[in-house]
Coordinates of C-alpha atoms in Angstrom, one line a residue:
M1 CA 64.4 88.7 129.9
S2 CA 66.8 87.2 132.3
N3 CA 70.4 88.1 132.6
Y4 CA 71.3 84.6 131.4
S5 CA 69.3 85.1 128.2
R6 CA 70.9 88.5 127.6
I7 CA 74.4 87.1 128.0
R8 CA 73.5 84.3 125.5
L9 CA 72.2 86.7 123.0
T10 CA 75.2 89.0 123.3
A11 CA 77.6 86.0 122.9
A12 CA 75.7 84.8 119.8
A13 CA 75.8 88.3 118.3
A14 CA 79.6 88.6 119.0
A15 CA 80.1 85.2 117.4
V16 CA 78.3 86.2 114.2
I17 CA 80.2 89.5 114.0
G18 CA 83.5 87.7 114.6
A19 CA 82.7 85.2 111.8
L20 CA 81.9 88.0 109.4
T21 CA 85.1 89.8 110.2
V22 CA 87.2 86.7 109.7
T23 CA 85.4 86.1 106.3
A24 CA 86.1 89.7 105.3
C25 CA 89.8 89.5 106.3
A26 CA 90.3 86.2 104.5
G27 CA 88.6 87.7 101.4
S28 CA 88.6 85.9 98.1
G29 CA 90.3 88.9 96.4
D30 CA 93.8 87.9 97.4
S31 CA 96.0 87.4 94.4
V32 CA 99.6 87.0 93.3
V33 CA 100.8 89.3 90.5
D34 CA 103.7 88.0 88.5
K35 CA 103.1 89.5 85.0
P36 CA 105.6 92.3 84.5
K37 CA 104.7 95.7 83.0
A38 CA 105.8 96.2 79.4
K39 CA 109.2 97.8 79.0
A40 CA 109.5 101.0 77.0
S41 CA 111.5 100.4 73.8
A42 CA 113.2 102.8 71.4
N43 CA 112.1 103.0 67.8
A44 CA 108.6 101.8 68.7
D45 CA 107.2 103.5 65.6
S46 CA 109.3 101.7 63.1
G47 CA 107.6 98.9 61.1
Q48 CA 110.5 96.5 61.8
Q49 CA 110.1 97.1 65.6
K50 CA 106.3 96.5 65.4
A51 CA 106.8 93.2 63.5
K52 CA 109.3 92.2 66.2
E53 CA 106.9 93.1 69.0
A54 CA 104.1 91.2 67.3
K55 CA 106.3 88.1 67.1
E56 CA 107.4 88.5 70.8
A57 CA 103.7 88.9 71.8
A58 CA 102.7 85.7 70.0
K59 CA 105.6 83.9 71.8
K60 CA 104.5 85.3 75.2
E61 CA 100.9 84.0 74.6
A62 CA 102.3 80.5 74.1
A63 CA 104.5 80.8 77.2
P64 CA 103.3 83.4 79.7
E65 CA 106.0 85.7 81.0
V66 CA 106.9 85.6 84.7
A67 CA 108.6 88.5 86.4
E68 CA 112.3 88.2 87.1
T69 CA 115.1 90.4 88.3
G70 CA 114.8 93.8 86.5
D71 CA 111.1 93.6 85.9
T72 CA 108.4 95.9 87.3
L73 CA 105.1 94.8 88.8
A74 CA 102.1 97.2 89.3
L75 CA 100.6 96.6 92.7
K76 CA 97.6 98.0 94.6
G77 CA 97.2 98.8 98.3
M78 CA 94.2 98.4 100.5
E79 CA 92.9 101.9 99.9
D80 CA 91.6 103.4 96.7
G81 CA 94.3 105.4 95.0
S82 CA 97.1 103.5 96.7
K83 CA 99.4 102.1 94.0
L84 CA 103.1 101.3 93.5
D85 CA 105.3 100.2 90.6
V86 CA 107.7 97.8 92.3
T87 CA 110.9 96.7 90.6
V88 CA 113.4 94.1 91.8
V89 CA 116.5 95.9 90.5
K90 CA 119.3 93.6 91.7
V91 CA 119.9 90.5 93.8
V92 CA 123.1 89.7 95.7
D93 CA 123.4 86.2 97.1
N94 CA 125.7 85.7 100.1
A95 CA 125.8 89.4 100.7
K96 CA 128.5 90.8 103.0
S97 CA 128.1 92.9 106.1
S98 CA 129.2 96.5 105.8
D99 CA 130.6 96.4 109.4
E100 CA 132.6 94.0 111.5
F101 CA 130.0 93.6 114.2
T102 CA 127.1 91.9 112.4
A103 CA 126.9 88.6 110.4
P104 CA 124.4 85.9 109.6
E105 CA 124.0 83.1 112.2
S106 CA 126.1 80.0 111.8
G107 CA 124.8 77.9 108.9
N108 CA 123.0 80.8 107.3
R109 CA 123.7 83.4 104.7
W110 CA 122.3 86.8 103.7
L111 CA 120.5 87.4 100.4
A112 CA 120.1 91.1 99.6
V113 CA 117.4 92.4 97.2
Q114 CA 117.4 95.9 95.8
F115 CA 113.9 97.3 95.4
Q116 CA 112.7 100.4 93.7
L117 CA 109.3 101.7 94.7
V118 CA 107.5 104.3 92.6
N119 CA 104.2 105.8 93.8
T120 CA 101.8 105.7 90.8
G121 CA 98.7 106.3 92.9
T122 CA 96.9 109.5 93.9
K123 CA 97.6 109.1 97.6
A124 CA 100.8 109.4 99.6
Y125 CA 102.5 106.1 100.3
T126 CA 103.7 105.6 103.9
D127 CA 105.0 102.2 105.0
S128 CA 107.9 100.1 106.2
P129 CA 108.6 98.1 103.0
Q130 CA 110.6 95.4 104.9
N131 CA 107.4 94.2 106.6
G132 CA 105.9 93.3 103.2
A133 CA 108.8 91.4 101.7
Q134 CA 109.8 87.8 101.9
V135 CA 111.6 85.1 99.9
A136 CA 110.9 81.4 99.4
D137 CA 113.2 78.5 98.5
D138 CA 112.5 75.7 96.0
Q139 CA 111.0 73.6 98.8
G140 CA 108.4 76.3 99.6
Q141 CA 110.1 77.4 102.9
Q142 CA 109.6 81.1 103.4
F143 CA 112.0 83.6 105.1
Q144 CA 111.4 87.0 106.4
T145 CA 113.7 90.1 106.4
T146 CA 116.5 90.8 108.8
F147 CA 118.0 94.1 109.9
A148 CA 121.5 94.3 108.3
E149 CA 123.7 96.8 106.4
V150 CA 125.4 95.2 103.4
T151 CA 128.3 96.3 101.2
A152 CA 126.0 96.1 98.1
G153 CA 124.6 99.6 99.0
P154 CA 122.3 101.6 101.2
S155 CA 119.3 99.9 102.9
M156 CA 115.7 100.7 102.1
S157 CA 114.4 103.1 104.7
S158 CA 112.2 101.6 107.4
A159 CA 109.9 104.6 107.2
V160 CA 109.3 105.3 103.5
R161 CA 107.0 108.3 102.7
L162 CA 106.3 109.0 99.0
K163 CA 104.1 111.6 97.4
P164 CA 102.5 110.6 94.1
G165 CA 105.2 110.3 91.5
A166 CA 108.1 110.0 94.0
K167 CA 110.3 106.9 94.3
A168 CA 112.5 105.1 96.8
L169 CA 115.5 102.8 96.2
G170 CA 117.2 100.5 98.7
W171 CA 118.3 97.1 99.7
I172 CA 116.3 94.6 101.8
V173 CA 118.1 91.7 103.4
F174 CA 116.9 88.2 104.1
E175 CA 118.6 85.5 106.2
V176 CA 118.4 82.1 104.8
P177 CA 120.1 78.7 105.3
K178 CA 123.2 78.2 103.3
A179 CA 121.7 75.0 101.8
S180 CA 118.5 76.7 100.6
K181 CA 118.1 77.5 96.9
V182 CA 116.0 80.7 96.9
A183 CA 113.5 80.6 94.1
T184 CA 111.2 83.6 94.5
V185 CA 110.9 87.0 96.2
Q186 CA 107.6 88.6 97.1
F187 CA 106.4 92.0 98.0
A188 CA 103.0 93.4 99.2
M189 CA 102.0 96.9 100.1
D190 CA 100.6 97.9 103.5
S191 CA 103.2 95.9 105.4
G192 CA 102.1 92.7 103.6
F193 CA 98.4 93.1 104.3
A194 CA 97.4 94.3 100.8
E195 CA 95.3 91.8 98.7
Q196 CA 97.8 91.9 95.9
T197 CA 101.3 90.3 96.3
G198 CA 104.0 90.7 93.7
E199 CA 106.2 87.8 92.9
W200 CA 109.5 87.6 91.0
K201 CA 111.3 84.4 90.0
L202 CA 114.9 84.3 90.9
T203 CA 117.2 82.3 88.5

């Protein structure tokens, strides 16, 4: 076989492998999770509470519930046993800098979101949560995080390490145009590469 033929065969094989890799990465398993976990309630054993819950369940079936501020979403990572319960605890629009040296660029504002992460999996969770978070406005424009300390409270660590059962709490800041109406916030594990993305509606 000539060198030319070998080169052509090698190139063809590389193209096939590349196509398979792209297909695997694009995967049809990607999904957006926006159905919150049920909240624990007191007096769950009382008949009155059960009747109320049944009524609420029927109402939810008619109009599916979408996660909002205060709700928790159960998300999966790329590896088996990698899971988080993620809660958008609070949202502060037009958040203020905690120092006199940093501020949003002219025409922009900061939107701060407080996340709580709870490792519900069987493996340790290690990540930089800021990499997997973004917000979108009502026009569909998406905005990434920015490094900023705000008066709302301590920032989420850029190197979170959680053993199973452990949790982390902190603020993640986004810089958005002053004119934008932010509609949703999203979070995905594995620096945003996980197939599941959690989404919360901001009202």
